Coordinates of C-alpha atoms and ligand atoms in Angstrom, one line a residue:
X92 CA -105.5 -56.8 -17.0
X93 CA -105.1 -54.6 -13.9
X94 CA -105.0 -50.9 -14.8
X95 CA -104.5 -48.8 -11.8
X96 CA -106.9 -45.9 -11.8
X97 CA -105.0 -42.7 -12.3
X98 CA -106.2 -39.6 -10.6
X99 CA -107.1 -37.0 -13.2
X100 CA -104.7 -34.0 -13.1
X101 CA -105.2 -30.6 -14.5
X102 CA -103.7 -30.7 -18.0
X103 CA -100.2 -29.5 -18.4
X104 CA -99.7 -26.5 -20.7
X105 CA -99.2 -27.5 -24.3
X106 CA -95.7 -27.2 -25.5
X107 CA -95.1 -25.3 -28.8
X108 CA -91.8 -26.6 -30.3
X109 CA -89.6 -23.7 -31.3
X110 CA -90.1 -22.2 -34.8
X111 CA -88.2 -24.0 -37.6
X112 CA -88.8 -27.5 -36.2
X113 CA -90.4 -29.6 -38.9
X114 CA -92.5 -32.3 -37.2
X115 CA -91.9 -35.9 -38.3
X116 CA -95.1 -37.0 -40.1
X117 CA -97.0 -39.6 -37.9
X118 CA -98.4 -42.7 -39.5
X119 CA -101.6 -43.0 -37.5
X120 CA -104.4 -40.9 -38.7
X121 CA -105.9 -40.4 -35.2
X122 CA -103.8 -37.9 -33.3
X123 CA -102.4 -39.5 -30.2
X124 CA -101.5 -37.1 -27.4
X125 CA -97.9 -37.5 -26.5
X126 CA -96.0 -36.6 -23.3
X127 CA -92.2 -36.7 -23.4
X128 CA -90.5 -37.3 -20.1
X129 CA -86.8 -36.3 -20.3
X130 CA -84.6 -37.8 -17.6
X131 CA -81.8 -35.5 -16.5
X132 CA -81.4 -36.3 -12.8
X133 CA -78.1 -38.1 -13.1
X134 CA -75.0 -36.6 -11.5
X135 CA -72.6 -37.0 -14.3
X136 CA -69.5 -37.2 -12.0
X137 CA -67.4 -38.7 -14.8
X138 CA -67.4 -35.4 -16.7
X139 CA -65.3 -33.9 -14.0
X140 CA -67.0 -30.6 -14.4
X141 CA -68.6 -27.8 -12.5
X142 CA -71.2 -27.7 -15.2
X143 CA -74.0 -30.3 -15.1
X144 CA -73.4 -33.1 -17.6
X145 CA -76.5 -32.4 -19.7
X146 CA -75.5 -28.8 -20.3
X147 CA -72.3 -29.7 -22.0
X148 CA -72.6 -28.8 -25.7
X149 CA -72.6 -30.6 -28.9
X150 CA -72.5 -28.6 -32.2
X151 CA -73.2 -25.4 -30.3
X152 CA -76.1 -26.3 -28.0
X153 CA -76.6 -28.4 -24.9
X154 CA -77.3 -32.1 -24.9
X155 CA -80.6 -31.3 -23.2
X156 CA -81.6 -28.9 -25.9
X157 CA -80.8 -31.6 -28.6
X158 CA -83.1 -34.1 -26.8
X159 CA -85.9 -31.5 -26.3
X160 CA -85.6 -30.6 -30.0
X161 CA -85.8 -34.3 -31.1
X162 CA -88.8 -35.2 -29.0
X163 CA -90.5 -31.9 -30.1
X164 CA -90.0 -33.0 -33.8
X165 CA -91.4 -36.4 -32.9
X166 CA -94.6 -34.7 -32.0
X167 CA -94.5 -34.4 -28.2
X168 CA -97.4 -32.1 -27.2
X169 CA -96.1 -31.7 -23.6
X170 CA -92.8 -32.0 -21.9
X171 CA -91.9 -33.1 -18.4
X172 CA -88.3 -32.8 -17.3
X173 CA -86.9 -34.7 -14.4
X174 CA -83.9 -33.2 -12.6
X175 CA -82.1 -33.9 -9.4
X176 CA -82.2 -31.5 -6.4
X177 CA -80.2 -28.2 -6.7
X178 CA -80.0 -28.4 -10.5
X179 CA -81.1 -24.8 -11.1
X180 CA -78.9 -24.4 -14.2
X181 CA -80.5 -27.4 -15.8
X182 CA -83.9 -26.0 -15.0
X183 CA -83.0 -22.7 -16.5
X184 CA -81.8 -24.3 -19.7
X185 CA -84.9 -26.4 -20.0
X186 CA -87.1 -23.3 -19.5
X187 CA -85.1 -21.3 -22.0
X188 CA -85.7 -23.9 -24.7
X189 CA -89.1 -25.1 -23.6
X190 CA -90.7 -22.4 -21.4
X191 CA -93.9 -24.4 -20.7
X192 CA -92.1 -27.6 -19.8
X193 CA -93.0 -28.9 -16.3
X194 CA -90.0 -29.6 -14.1
X195 CA -90.1 -32.5 -11.6
X196 CA -87.5 -33.2 -9.0
X197 CA -86.4 -36.7 -8.2
X198 CA -85.2 -36.4 -4.6
X199 CA -82.6 -39.3 -4.8
X200 CA -81.2 -41.2 -7.8
X201 CA -83.1 -44.5 -7.2
X202 CA -83.1 -45.6 -10.8
X203 CA -84.7 -44.8 -14.1
X204 CA -88.2 -46.1 -13.3
X205 CA -88.2 -44.1 -10.1
X206 CA -87.1 -41.0 -12.1
X207 CA -90.1 -41.4 -14.5
X208 CA -92.4 -41.8 -11.5
X209 CA -91.1 -38.5 -10.1
X210 CA -93.3 -37.0 -13.0
X211 CA -96.3 -39.2 -12.1
X212 CA -98.7 -36.4 -11.8
X213 CA -98.0 -35.5 -15.4
X214 CA -98.5 -39.0 -16.8
X215 CA -102.3 -39.1 -16.9
X216 CA -104.3 -38.2 -20.0
X217 CA -101.7 -39.1 -22.7
X218 CA -101.7 -41.9 -25.3
X219 CA -98.0 -42.0 -25.7
X220 CA -95.4 -41.6 -23.0
X221 CA -92.1 -41.1 -24.6
X222 CA -89.2 -41.5 -22.2
X223 CA -85.9 -39.9 -23.3
X224 CA -82.5 -39.6 -21.6
X225 CA -80.9 -36.2 -21.6
X226 CA -77.5 -37.8 -21.8
X227 CA -78.3 -39.7 -25.0
X228 CA -78.5 -36.7 -27.4
X229 CA -78.1 -38.1 -30.9
X230 CA -81.4 -40.0 -31.1
X231 CA -83.1 -38.8 -34.3
X232 CA -86.7 -37.6 -34.2
X233 CA -87.6 -40.3 -36.7
X234 CA -86.5 -42.9 -34.2
X235 CA -88.7 -41.4 -31.4
X236 CA -91.5 -41.4 -33.9
X237 CA -90.9 -45.1 -34.7
X238 CA -91.4 -45.9 -31.0
X239 CA -94.7 -44.0 -31.1
X240 CA -95.8 -45.8 -34.2
X241 CA -95.2 -49.1 -32.3
X242 CA -97.6 -47.9 -29.6
X243 CA -100.2 -46.9 -32.2
X244 CA -100.0 -50.5 -33.4
X245 CA -101.2 -51.9 -30.1
X246 CA -97.9 -52.5 -28.3
X247 CA -97.9 -51.4 -24.6
X248 CA -94.2 -50.9 -24.5
X249 CA -91.7 -50.1 -27.3
X250 CA -88.0 -50.4 -26.6
X251 CA -85.1 -49.2 -28.6
X252 CA -82.5 -51.9 -29.3
X253 CA -79.1 -51.7 -30.9
X254 CA -76.2 -54.1 -31.8
X255 CA -73.4 -53.1 -29.5
X256 CA -69.8 -53.5 -30.6
X257 CA -68.9 -53.9 -27.0
X258 CA -72.1 -54.8 -25.0
X259 CA -70.4 -54.5 -21.5
X260 CA -72.3 -52.2 -19.3
X261 CA -75.6 -52.3 -21.2
X262 CA -78.9 -54.0 -20.5
X263 CA -79.4 -57.0 -22.9
X264 CA -82.6 -57.8 -24.7
X265 CA -83.7 -61.3 -23.7
X266 CA -85.9 -63.1 -26.2
X267 CA -88.0 -66.2 -25.5
X268 CA -89.8 -68.0 -28.3
X269 CA -89.0 -65.1 -30.7
X270 CA -90.5 -62.4 -28.5
X271 CA -88.8 -59.9 -26.2
X272 CA -89.4 -61.3 -22.7
X273 CA -87.2 -59.0 -20.5
X274 CA -84.3 -56.6 -20.4
X275 CA -81.5 -57.8 -18.0
X276 CA -79.1 -55.2 -16.7
X277 CA -75.4 -55.9 -17.1
X278 CA -74.8 -56.4 -13.4
X279 CA -77.7 -58.9 -13.2
X280 CA -76.8 -61.1 -16.2
X281 CA -76.5 -64.8 -16.1
X282 CA -73.3 -66.1 -17.5
X283 CA -74.6 -67.4 -20.8
X284 CA -76.4 -64.1 -21.4
X285 CA -73.1 -62.1 -21.3
X286 CA -72.4 -62.8 -25.0
X287 CA -75.7 -61.3 -26.2
X288 CA -75.0 -58.2 -28.2
X289 CA -78.5 -56.8 -28.8
X290 CA -78.7 -54.2 -26.1
X291 CA -81.1 -51.7 -24.7
X292 CA -80.6 -48.1 -25.6
X293 CA -82.5 -47.1 -22.5
X294 CA -85.1 -44.7 -23.7
X295 CA -88.5 -46.2 -24.6
X296 CA -92.2 -45.5 -25.2
X297 CA -95.1 -46.7 -23.0
X298 CA -98.8 -46.7 -23.7
X299 CA -100.3 -44.0 -21.5
X300 CA -103.1 -46.2 -20.2
X301 CA -100.6 -48.7 -18.8
X302 CA -97.7 -46.5 -17.8
X303 CA -98.2 -45.9 -14.1
X304 CA -99.3 -49.4 -13.4
X305 CA -96.3 -50.9 -15.2
X306 CA -93.8 -48.5 -13.5
X307 CA -95.3 -49.1 -10.0
X308 CA -95.0 -52.9 -10.6
X309 CA -91.3 -52.5 -10.9
X310 CA -89.3 -53.5 -7.8
X311 CA -85.7 -53.1 -6.8
X312 CA -84.6 -56.7 -6.2
X313 CA -81.5 -56.5 -8.3
X314 CA -77.8 -56.2 -8.1
X315 CA -77.9 -52.4 -7.8
X316 CA -81.0 -52.1 -5.6
X317 CA -82.5 -49.6 -8.1
X318 CA -85.9 -49.3 -9.9
X319 CA -85.0 -50.2 -13.5
X320 CA -87.1 -48.7 -16.2
X321 CA -86.0 -51.6 -18.4
X322 CA -88.1 -53.9 -16.1
X323 CA -91.2 -52.4 -17.7
X324 CA -90.7 -55.1 -20.4
X325 CA -91.1 -58.0 -18.0
X326 CA -93.9 -56.2 -16.1
X327 CA -95.8 -55.8 -19.4
X328 CA -95.2 -59.4 -20.4
X329 CA -96.5 -60.6 -17.0
X330 CA -99.7 -58.8 -17.8
X331 CA -99.9 -60.4 -21.3
X332 CA -99.3 -57.0 -23.0
X333 CA -97.4 -56.8 -26.3
X334 CA -93.9 -55.4 -26.4
X335 CA -92.1 -54.1 -29.5
X336 CA -88.4 -53.6 -30.3
X337 CA -87.4 -50.8 -32.6
X338 CA -83.7 -50.9 -33.7
X339 CA -81.2 -48.1 -34.2
X340 CA -77.6 -47.9 -35.2
X341 CA -75.2 -47.8 -32.3
X342 CA -73.8 -44.4 -33.0
X343 CA -77.3 -42.9 -32.7
X344 CA -77.8 -44.2 -29.1
X345 CA -74.4 -43.1 -27.7
X346 CA -74.8 -42.2 -24.1
X347 CA -72.5 -39.5 -22.8
X348 CA -70.8 -40.2 -19.4
X349 CA -67.3 -38.7 -19.9
X350 CA -65.5 -36.2 -22.2
X351 CA -64.2 -39.0 -24.5
X352 CA -67.8 -40.0 -25.3
X353 CA -68.7 -36.3 -25.6
X354 CA -66.0 -36.0 -28.3
X355 CA -67.2 -39.2 -30.0
X356 CA -70.8 -37.9 -30.1
X357 CA -69.5 -34.5 -31.4
X358 CA -67.8 -36.2 -34.3
X359 CA -71.0 -38.3 -35.2
X360 CA -73.0 -35.1 -35.1
X361 CA -70.5 -33.2 -37.2
X362 CA -70.5 -35.9 -39.8
X363 CA -74.3 -35.8 -39.9
X364 CA -74.4 -32.0 -40.3
X365 CA -71.9 -32.0 -43.1
X366 CA -73.6 -34.9 -44.9
X367 CA -76.8 -32.8 -44.8
X368 CA -75.0 -29.6 -46.0
X369 CA -73.2 -31.5 -48.8
X370 CA -76.6 -33.0 -49.9
X371 CA -77.9 -29.4 -50.2
X372 CA -75.1 -28.2 -52.4
X373 CA -72.1 -27.2 -50.2
X374 CA -68.5 -28.2 -51.1
X375 CA -66.1 -28.7 -48.2
X376 CA -62.5 -28.9 -49.5
X377 CA -61.8 -31.0 -46.4
X378 CA -65.0 -31.8 -44.4
X379 CA -63.2 -33.1 -41.4
X380 CA -61.5 -29.8 -40.8
X381 CA -64.7 -27.7 -40.6
X382 CA -66.8 -27.3 -37.5
X383 CA -70.5 -26.7 -37.9
X384 CA -73.3 -25.8 -35.4
X385 CA -76.6 -27.5 -35.1
X386 CA -78.3 -24.6 -37.0
X387 CA -75.7 -23.6 -39.6
X388 CA -77.7 -22.8 -42.7
X389 CA -76.2 -22.9 -46.2
X390 CA -77.4 -21.8 -49.7
X391 CA -76.3 -23.6 -52.8
X392 CA -72.9 -23.7 -54.4
X393 CA -71.2 -22.6 -51.2
X394 CA -67.5 -23.5 -50.9
X395 CA -65.8 -23.9 -47.5
X396 CA -62.1 -24.1 -47.3
X397 CA -60.4 -26.1 -44.4
X398 CA -60.2 -24.9 -40.8
X399 CA -63.4 -22.9 -40.7
X400 CA -65.4 -22.6 -37.5
X401 CA -69.2 -22.0 -37.6
X402 CA -70.6 -21.1 -34.2
X403 CA -74.4 -20.9 -33.7
X404 CA -76.8 -18.7 -35.8
X405 CA -74.8 -18.5 -39.0
X406 CA -76.6 -18.2 -42.4
X407 CA -74.6 -18.4 -45.6
X408 CA -76.1 -17.4 -48.9
X409 CA -75.7 -18.9 -52.3
X410 CA -72.4 -19.0 -54.0
X411 CA -70.4 -17.8 -50.9
X412 CA -66.7 -18.7 -50.5
X413 CA -65.5 -19.0 -47.0
X414 CA -61.7 -19.2 -47.1
X415 CA -59.4 -21.0 -44.6
X416 CA -59.0 -20.2 -40.9
X417 CA -62.2 -18.1 -40.6
X418 CA -64.4 -17.9 -37.4
X419 CA -68.0 -17.1 -37.8
X420 CA -70.8 -16.9 -35.2
X421 CA -74.2 -15.1 -35.3
X422 CA -73.6 -13.8 -38.8
X423 CA -75.5 -13.6 -42.0
X424 CA -73.5 -13.7 -45.2
X425 CA -75.2 -12.6 -48.4
X426 CA -74.9 -14.3 -51.8
X427 CA -71.6 -14.2 -53.6
X428 CA -69.7 -12.9 -50.7
X429 CA -66.1 -13.9 -50.0
X430 CA -65.0 -14.3 -46.4
X431 CA -61.4 -14.8 -45.3
X432 CA -58.8 -16.3 -45.2
X433 CA -58.4 -15.5 -41.4
X434 CA -61.6 -13.5 -41.1
X435 CA -63.7 -13.1 -37.9
X436 CA -67.5 -12.5 -38.1
X437 CA -69.0 -11.9 -34.7
X438 CA -72.7 -11.8 -33.7
X439 CA -74.9 -9.2 -35.4
X440 CA -72.9 -9.2 -38.6
X441 CA -74.9 -8.9 -41.8
X442 CA -73.0 -8.9 -45.1
X443 CA -74.8 -7.9 -48.3
X444 CA -74.4 -9.4 -51.7
X445 CA -70.8 -9.8 -53.0
X446 CA -69.1 -8.3 -49.9
X447 CA -65.5 -9.1 -49.6
X448 CA -64.0 -9.6 -46.1
X449 CA -60.3 -10.4 -46.2
X450 CA -57.5 -11.5 -43.9
X451 CA -57.5 -10.3 -40.3
X452 CA -60.7 -8.4 -40.6
X453 CA -63.2 -8.5 -37.7
X454 CA -66.8 -7.5 -38.1
X455 CA -69.3 -7.2 -35.1
X456 CA -72.9 -5.9 -34.9
X457 CA -72.5 -4.3 -38.3
X458 CA -74.5 -4.3 -41.6
X459 CA -72.4 -4.0 -44.7
X460 CA -74.2 -3.2 -48.0
X461 CA -73.7 -4.9 -51.3
X462 CA -70.2 -4.9 -52.7
X463 CA -68.5 -3.5 -49.6
X464 CA -64.8 -4.4 -49.4
X465 CA -62.7 -4.7 -46.3
X466 CA -59.8 -6.7 -47.5
X467 CA -57.1 -6.4 -44.9
X468 CA -56.6 -5.8 -41.2
X469 CA -59.8 -3.8 -40.3
X470 CA -62.3 -3.7 -37.4
X471 CA -65.9 -2.8 -38.2
X472 CA -68.0 -2.8 -35.0
X473 CA -71.4 -1.3 -34.3
X474 CA -71.6 0.2 -37.8
X475 CA -73.7 0.5 -40.9
X476 CA -71.7 0.6 -44.1
X477 CA -73.3 1.7 -47.4
X478 CA -73.1 -0.3 -50.6
X479 CA -69.8 -0.2 -52.6
X480 CA -67.8 1.4 -49.8
X481 CA -64.1 0.5 -49.6
X482 CA -62.5 0.1 -46.2
X483 CA -58.7 0.4 -46.4
X484 CA -56.1 -1.7 -44.6
X485 CA -55.9 -1.0 -40.9
X486 CA -59.0 1.2 -40.8
X487 CA -61.1 0.8 -37.6
X488 CA -64.3 2.0 -36.0
X489 CA -63.6 3.2 -32.4
X490 CA -66.9 2.1 -31.0
X491 CA -66.2 2.0 -27.3
X492 CA -65.1 4.5 -24.7
X493 CA -64.7 1.9 -21.9
X494 CA -68.3 2.3 -20.8
X495 CA -70.7 2.7 -23.8
X496 CA -70.8 1.4 -27.4
X497 CA -71.4 4.0 -30.1
X498 CA -72.5 3.7 -33.7
X499 CA -70.7 4.6 -36.9
X500 CA -72.7 5.3 -40.1
X501 CA -70.9 5.3 -43.4
X502 CA -72.8 6.1 -46.6
X503 CA -72.6 4.5 -50.0
X504 CA -69.5 4.5 -52.1
X505 CA -67.2 6.0 -49.4
X506 CA -63.4 5.5 -49.6
X507 CA -62.0 4.9 -46.1
X508 CA -58.2 5.3 -46.4
X509 CA -55.8 3.0 -44.8
X510 CA -55.3 3.3 -41.0
X511 CA -58.3 5.7 -40.6
X512 CA -59.9 5.7 -37.2
X513 CA -63.6 6.6 -37.2
X514 CA -64.4 7.7 -33.7
X515 CA -68.1 6.9 -33.0
X516 CA -70.6 8.3 -32.9
X517 CA -69.9 9.6 -36.3
X518 CA -71.5 9.8 -39.8
X519 CA -69.7 9.8 -43.1
X520 CA -71.7 11.0 -46.0
X521 CA -72.0 9.1 -49.3
X522 CA -69.1 9.3 -51.7
X523 CA -66.8 10.9 -49.2
X524 CA -63.0 10.3 -49.1
X525 CA -61.2 9.8 -45.8
X526 CA -57.5 10.4 -46.1
X527 CA -55.2 7.7 -44.8
X528 CA -54.3 7.9 -41.2
X529 CA -57.1 10.3 -40.4
X530 CA -58.7 10.3 -36.9
X531 CA -62.3 11.3 -37.8
X532 CA -64.2 12.7 -34.8
X533 CA -66.8 14.9 -36.6
X534 CA -69.4 14.0 -39.2
X535 CA -68.3 14.3 -42.8
X536 CA -70.4 15.7 -45.6
X537 CA -71.2 13.6 -48.7
X538 CA -68.5 13.7 -51.5
X539 CA -66.1 15.7 -49.2
X540 CA -62.4 14.9 -48.7
X541 CA -61.4 14.8 -45.0
X542 CA -57.8 15.0 -43.9
X543 CA -57.7 14.7 -40.1
X544 CA -54.1 14.3 -39.3
X545 CA -51.1 16.7 -38.9
X546 CA -49.8 18.1 -42.2
X547 CA -46.5 16.7 -43.4
X548 CA -43.5 18.8 -42.6
X549 CA -40.2 18.4 -44.6
X550 CA -36.9 19.8 -43.4
X551 CA -34.4 19.7 -46.3
X552 CA -31.0 18.1 -45.4
X553 CA -32.0 17.8 -41.7
X554 CA -30.9 14.1 -41.6
X555 CA -27.6 14.7 -43.2
X556 CA -26.8 17.5 -40.8
X557 CA -27.9 15.4 -37.9
X558 CA -25.6 12.6 -38.8
X559 CA -22.7 15.0 -39.4
X560 CA -23.1 16.5 -35.9
X561 CA -22.9 13.0 -34.3
X562 CA -19.8 12.0 -36.3
X563 CA -17.9 15.0 -34.8
X564 CA -18.3 13.8 -31.2
Ligands
UD1_105 C1 -79.6 -47.5 -18.9 C2 -80.5 -48.8 -19.0 C3 -79.7 -49.8 -19.7 C4 -79.3 -49.3 -21.1 C5 -78.5 -48.1 -20.9 C6 -78.2 -47.5 -22.2 C7 -81.9 -48.8 -17.0 C8 -82.1 -49.4 -15.6 N1 -80.8 -49.2 -17.7 O1 -78.5 -47.8 -18.0 O2 -80.6 -51.0 -19.9 O3 -78.5 -50.3 -21.7 O4 -79.2 -47.1 -20.2 O5 -77.3 -46.4 -22.1 O6 -82.7 -48.0 -17.4 N2 -81.5 -41.1 -14.4 C9 -82.3 -40.3 -13.5 N3 -82.5 -40.8 -12.3 C10 -82.0 -42.0 -11.8 C11 -81.1 -42.7 -12.7 C12 -80.9 -42.2 -14.0 O7 -82.8 -39.3 -13.9 O8 -82.2 -42.3 -10.7 C13 -81.2 -40.6 -15.8 C14 -79.8 -40.2 -16.0 O9 -79.6 -38.8 -15.8 C15 -79.7 -40.5 -17.5 C16 -80.7 -41.7 -17.7 O10 -81.6 -41.6 -16.6 O11 -80.1 -39.4 -18.3 C17 -80.0 -43.1 -17.7 O12 -79.3 -43.3 -16.5 P1 -78.0 -44.1 -16.4 O13 -77.6 -44.2 -15.0 O14 -77.0 -43.6 -17.4 O15 -78.4 -45.6 -16.9 P2 -77.5 -46.7 -17.4 O16 -76.8 -47.4 -16.3 O17 -76.6 -46.2 -18.5
MG106 MG1 -76.0 -44.2 -19.0

């Protein structure tokens, strides 16, 4: 067995997966050090977009972030991300999600094996090299973990296979005497191999000790003149090394090349997220008409009516009812609250227990205490509202003068009359009453009544006289 001596490199910084990621338990008792190499150097022309392909989003975060999250959960200690030249936005997103990841540039797209070798200096010193594709974002952490388990059981290479409903375009798994002998790319297939339906998902795991030698043994004598990562299988077999196949359902290995596939992946992901939410005690009156984000968090006995959109960073407490046509992002909703129909909760919203937010009410960067009611046509922005306060129809906080945002503070048990305008910065004391239509520019003392509008003037019989005058003409 010829193992190429790999020059020792200074170790890459360890990667701490973001908080909230539960690692997949690994079978092997001895901890195997794992490097994940994420390939993102493809051009993604078929997206027809100014935005790099791997930054297109699924369930509220980029494909790249999904893949980084999955390899992190599968126990990757260190990340290497391979990008093409001039992909600053991709680098920025990678750094945002995984600040210690090392970035490698593949100067020209010469194939997937060449892309992994762009990160050659990172490959030394690891037991498991996990190779992931940034445009294959639905692979579950458990599946990456299965590839690692295969390495722990003395396989040099572990590939991910799937039964393709339409195998055209994919590399096929070629078996000889019951063992995987090679992967043949679609363009290199022999005629009788065309009907094989067991295909290569692309990503794979390679034993660290063999990785560089196997990759460097790969040539480019093939139909596309590219260095194929899939040829690592044949290279391993030539050296008498064991190769394993792990299988996955087709929907998990969907690769995204165009917007139709992006939409297909989105619907797979949405179904997954809703299945998980339903298993934890959420009722969707029509699951297909609700959009979730990757991190939407629900308590128990939550009910979601149709046509509700959950953007990123939303947390819903126990027993909440979100009624139809509501749009929520960056909001925390306390237990027992009722939101909507037609409500909009924007980032920085925190609703206490049993808050009611009704139709055409918008809340932004505001904390509403327990039992607050804003049932119709209100805007509450940059505000703190005390428990039990009632915000009347059409009441608004005027939080912006065109340059600066100002805060409104409303105490407990305040009655804000209909159509009141609270001009921030302003403080309303607990228990105060704000008369309807008031424009409140000064602070209001607790338990006071404020009437801040012109007094009503009544002119008896004025209208009758006015009409009579016009009739004479
Ligand atoms: C690859 C597999 C094929 C498999 C298919 C599954 C190879 C040679 N073929 O083909 O067996 O059935 O995935 O979808 O591996 N990339 C780079 N640099 C390159 C080329 C690619 O970084 O020079 C990245 C791409 O950004 C992408 C990934 O590698 O994330 C896969 O590349 P792609 O061109 O889509 O490979 P396929 O032709 O789909
Ligand atoms: Mg592809």
